[in-house]
XYZ file of C-alpha atoms in Angstrom:
305
model
C 77.861 129.779 115.240
C 76.635 126.275 115.081
C 77.597 123.550 112.669
C 80.376 121.362 111.444
C 83.758 121.988 109.771
C 84.838 118.637 108.318
C 88.676 118.730 108.051
C 90.794 116.624 105.689
C 93.351 116.247 108.490
C 96.932 116.120 106.954
C 99.766 113.996 107.993
C 101.557 114.733 111.271
C 98.569 116.987 112.845
C 97.155 115.645 116.093
C 93.361 115.962 116.559
C 93.844 118.502 119.605
C 95.969 120.589 117.140
C 93.366 120.388 114.419
C 90.779 121.722 116.913
C 93.124 124.579 117.952
C 93.650 125.497 114.320
C 89.763 125.763 113.867
C 89.533 127.907 116.949
C 92.296 130.202 115.819
C 90.794 130.563 112.389
C 87.294 131.359 113.738
C 88.889 134.036 115.942
C 90.791 135.386 112.942
C 87.634 135.224 110.811
C 85.723 137.358 113.354
C 83.628 134.912 114.920
C 85.066 135.542 118.502
C 84.801 132.657 121.127
C 82.957 129.485 119.994
C 82.759 126.206 121.729
C 84.669 123.587 119.416
C 85.100 119.884 119.834
C 85.866 116.905 117.439
C 83.868 113.830 116.666
C 86.600 111.198 116.997
C 90.434 111.208 117.381
C 92.856 110.745 114.431
C 96.410 109.685 115.204
C 99.018 112.380 113.749
C 100.323 109.453 111.516
C 96.774 109.166 109.863
C 94.868 111.515 107.372
C 91.479 112.001 106.360
C 88.082 112.756 107.762
C 88.068 114.583 111.247
C 84.515 115.975 111.984
C 84.888 119.264 114.161
C 81.712 120.488 115.783
C 80.895 124.184 116.520
C 78.559 125.426 119.150
C 75.544 123.434 119.726
C 76.829 120.866 117.198
C 79.229 119.860 119.994
C 76.245 118.288 121.725
C 76.468 115.539 119.037
C 80.153 114.783 119.293
C 79.212 111.697 121.523
C 77.050 110.313 118.775
C 79.779 110.967 116.118
C 82.155 108.938 118.332
C 79.702 105.955 118.149
C 79.316 106.167 114.569
C 81.021 103.625 112.087
C 84.093 104.516 110.132
C 85.603 103.707 106.736
C 89.490 103.610 106.389
C 92.056 102.761 103.725
C 95.085 101.517 105.024
C 98.352 99.806 103.834
C 99.786 96.789 105.679
C 103.558 96.102 104.855
C 104.835 92.767 105.440
C 108.175 91.448 106.899
C 108.545 93.913 109.943
C 106.442 94.708 112.952
C 107.038 97.597 115.294
C 106.200 98.262 118.843
C 103.604 100.998 117.741
C 102.277 98.696 114.774
C 102.970 101.744 112.433
C 105.768 103.689 111.263
C 106.848 104.842 114.710
C 108.475 102.745 117.235
C 111.116 100.198 117.140
C 111.238 96.838 115.475
C 109.894 93.918 117.503
C 109.773 91.078 114.968
C 110.629 90.282 111.351
C 109.936 87.661 108.718
C 111.100 86.668 105.386
C 107.837 85.396 104.436
C 105.711 87.146 102.011
C 102.087 86.125 101.386
C 100.436 86.046 97.872
C 97.153 88.047 97.156
C 95.112 84.708 97.130
C 96.501 83.947 100.632
C 95.585 87.292 101.899
C 91.993 87.145 100.433
C 91.555 83.800 101.871
C 91.672 85.027 105.548
C 89.676 88.142 105.052
C 86.259 86.349 106.030
C 87.924 85.549 109.486
C 88.253 89.407 109.928
C 84.709 90.325 108.881
C 81.623 90.326 111.257
C 81.947 90.658 114.942
C 85.493 89.743 115.913
C 87.868 89.943 119.041
C 91.031 92.024 118.756
C 93.525 93.128 121.182
C 94.248 96.836 121.019
C 97.903 98.143 120.593
C 99.834 98.861 123.665
C 100.416 102.227 122.188
C 96.797 103.371 122.407
C 94.665 105.919 124.332
C 93.016 103.194 126.336
C 93.249 103.819 130.108
C 94.612 101.161 132.343
C 94.245 102.102 136.140
C 93.696 105.651 135.282
C 96.639 105.859 133.042
C 97.018 105.881 129.166
C 98.382 102.551 127.583
C 100.738 104.632 125.473
C 102.144 106.561 128.676
C 102.703 103.341 130.189
C 104.247 101.747 127.184
C 106.652 104.702 126.582
C 107.598 104.612 130.187
C 109.027 100.963 129.334
C 106.054 99.208 131.391
C 104.749 95.836 130.238
C 101.279 96.625 129.085
C 98.746 93.942 128.968
C 95.884 94.740 126.855
C 92.464 92.993 127.088
C 90.630 91.810 124.161
C 87.549 93.615 122.897
C 84.886 92.676 120.686
C 84.369 95.135 117.525
C 82.552 94.841 114.145
C 84.075 94.921 110.804
C 81.096 95.347 108.416
C 83.305 95.214 105.128
C 87.008 94.418 104.480
C 88.307 94.178 101.027
C 91.696 94.394 98.979
C 92.184 97.871 97.123
C 95.609 97.149 95.717
C 98.833 95.298 96.075
C 102.411 95.924 95.697
C 104.144 92.701 94.353
C 107.672 91.791 95.505
C 110.373 92.810 92.976
C 112.035 89.464 93.226
C 108.700 87.751 92.019
C 106.121 89.869 90.277
C 104.116 86.927 88.810
C 100.273 86.970 88.742
C 99.819 85.553 92.420
C 103.418 86.015 93.508
C 104.620 87.342 97.014
C 103.643 90.747 98.047
C 105.459 93.338 99.839
C 102.422 95.459 100.944
C 98.531 95.304 100.539
C 96.124 98.353 100.737
C 92.722 97.518 102.213
C 89.412 99.427 102.638
C 87.828 98.663 106.004
C 84.257 99.690 107.181
C 84.445 99.269 111.005
C 82.319 99.896 114.145
C 83.664 102.211 117.017
C 86.480 101.101 118.950
C 88.159 99.208 116.183
C 91.799 99.462 115.907
C 93.183 99.517 112.309
C 96.702 98.654 113.525
C 95.595 95.645 115.481
C 93.622 94.486 112.359
C 96.633 94.825 110.161
C 98.838 92.973 112.622
C 96.459 90.058 112.906
C 95.885 89.714 109.159
C 99.831 89.649 108.841
C 99.855 86.927 111.515
C 97.079 84.887 109.757
C 99.128 84.747 106.617
C 102.276 83.489 108.446
C 104.274 86.664 108.694
C 104.417 89.874 110.485
C 103.608 93.600 109.456
C 102.801 97.175 110.226
C 100.586 99.979 109.007
C 102.517 102.390 106.807
C 99.398 104.269 105.482
C 96.176 105.071 107.275
C 93.330 107.333 105.821
C 89.849 107.875 107.281
C 87.454 108.212 104.228
C 84.177 108.285 106.143
C 83.102 109.106 109.502
C 79.314 108.776 110.333
C 77.542 110.720 107.628
C 80.666 112.585 106.606
C 82.911 111.729 103.561
C 85.787 113.343 101.689
C 83.301 115.371 99.506
C 82.335 117.370 102.482
C 85.938 117.905 103.880
C 88.132 120.859 103.408
C 91.869 121.017 103.519
C 94.024 122.834 106.067
C 95.006 125.391 103.453
C 91.289 126.080 102.905
C 90.597 126.430 106.509
C 93.658 128.754 106.942
C 92.343 130.808 103.801
C 88.932 131.289 105.649
C 90.757 132.587 108.824
C 92.437 135.121 106.452
C 89.107 136.454 104.941
C 88.155 133.890 102.359
C 84.327 133.324 101.844
C 82.553 131.025 104.298
C 80.888 128.984 101.480
C 81.554 125.230 102.053
C 83.490 125.848 105.118
C 80.807 125.672 107.878
C 78.143 122.997 107.209
C 74.811 123.299 109.320
C 74.158 121.437 112.415
C 71.691 119.133 110.636
C 74.486 117.751 108.281
C 75.554 115.454 111.175
C 71.972 114.251 111.497
C 71.281 113.200 107.905
C 71.752 109.441 108.919
C 68.526 109.521 110.882
C 65.056 110.733 110.144
C 63.713 114.115 110.668
C 60.448 114.748 112.516
C 58.348 117.892 111.931
C 56.691 119.209 114.923
C 53.683 121.726 115.434
C 54.642 124.864 117.502
C 52.871 123.312 120.446
C 54.807 120.168 120.137
C 57.874 121.803 119.761
C 57.319 123.816 122.916
C 56.540 120.710 124.815
C 59.694 119.018 123.782
C 61.784 122.081 124.570
C 60.310 122.085 128.123
C 61.295 118.341 128.603
C 57.570 117.152 128.373
C 56.827 113.635 126.808
C 54.595 113.533 123.659
C 52.206 110.637 122.871
C 49.863 109.824 120.020
C 52.347 110.606 117.237
C 52.275 108.075 114.530
C 55.917 107.220 114.075
C 58.479 104.290 114.190
C 60.435 103.732 117.359
C 63.946 104.943 117.316
C 66.021 108.002 117.194
C 65.157 111.052 115.267
C 65.939 114.726 115.019
C 62.956 117.103 115.707
C 62.497 120.413 113.764
C 60.087 123.257 114.325
C 57.852 125.045 111.902
C 60.783 127.147 110.873
C 62.761 123.979 109.997
C 65.402 124.622 112.749
C 66.750 121.593 114.707
C 65.181 121.729 118.369
C 66.250 118.360 119.544
C 67.467 114.781 119.228
C 64.449 112.788 120.336
C 63.736 109.154 120.802
C 60.397 107.419 120.410
C 59.849 104.229 122.523
C 56.411 102.510 122.528
C 54.559 105.480 121.598
C 56.376 107.825 123.953
C 58.657 110.573 122.516
C 61.218 112.194 124.675
C 64.055 114.654 124.153
C 67.702 113.038 124.300
C 69.459 116.195 123.711
C 68.045 119.775 122.973
C 69.563 122.359 120.921
C 69.606 126.023 121.762
C 69.419 127.647 118.286
C-alpha cells in the first residue's frame, strides 16, 4: 500500500489525530500495518488540505513540507488575541475599522519576499522547547523575524460594519486568499495587515485550499474516510504515489538505466534539463526521485515498489 490520502481536515482535529484516523481506517479495511505520515501540519482550528502519505510515499513528506500552500482566511478587526486566532485571551483592542480601499492599498507591502515574526503560540523550537509550550507556561517568548514569500494576496470578500454599510465604509472583517511559501504564518500575516491599516485583529477562519500539487478536488471528508474503514469502495480514497510528483517532470528510463539508478550509480549522457525529476521504469512504476546537475543524473530518494 503506497500512495496518498488527501484529507479535507475538519475543524477541531489535529494533524496527529488525522494520521491516527487514517491508520485506524486502513486497519479496519484490512490493510494491516502501513507506514503513515503527513505532509504539513494543520492547526486544529484550521480546515482543509492535509496530505497523508502511505508506505513509500512517506519518503516525499519532506518535499511536501517544502511546497507552497494556498489559504483562505478571515481577519476580524478590533480585537487581538494571544494566539492571534479564536483561542487565547484578548491582548489588545481598537475601535478603528478600515475601509476596503485602505486594506487593498497595503496588500502590496505583504506581497513578495517579506519579513514576519511568527506567533508566540507556534511549534517553533526555542532552546529545544516549543514556543507554544513556553507561552502557555507564562514565559515571555521572544520570536525572531524570518523571511518568507507571499506569491499572491487578494481580497475575496468583506463584511461591512452594520453602523456604516456604505460602498467603502468601515469593515468588521475581510476574507483573503494567500499563496505562500513554506514557513509562512497566516496568523502573523493577518496581525501585520491589521497593524498596517491602523487597528488590531485576529484570524477567525483559516482554510488550506491547496498544498503542493493537491487541491480540494482530490480531497476526501473524514466521513468518507470512515466509510472506507467500514467497507466502502477504495475508489478515489487512495491516490497513487505519483500524484505527489505531478508538479515535476517524469523521466522514462530503460531497464539498464533503471537498474543503475536503483543501485546508486550516476548516469551520464542523457539529454535532459538540469533539476529534479521522478524516474520511472519500463512498466511505468516510479523508482526514484532523481536530480540532474551538469549532465550527471543521481538518485535523491529511491522507491521500493
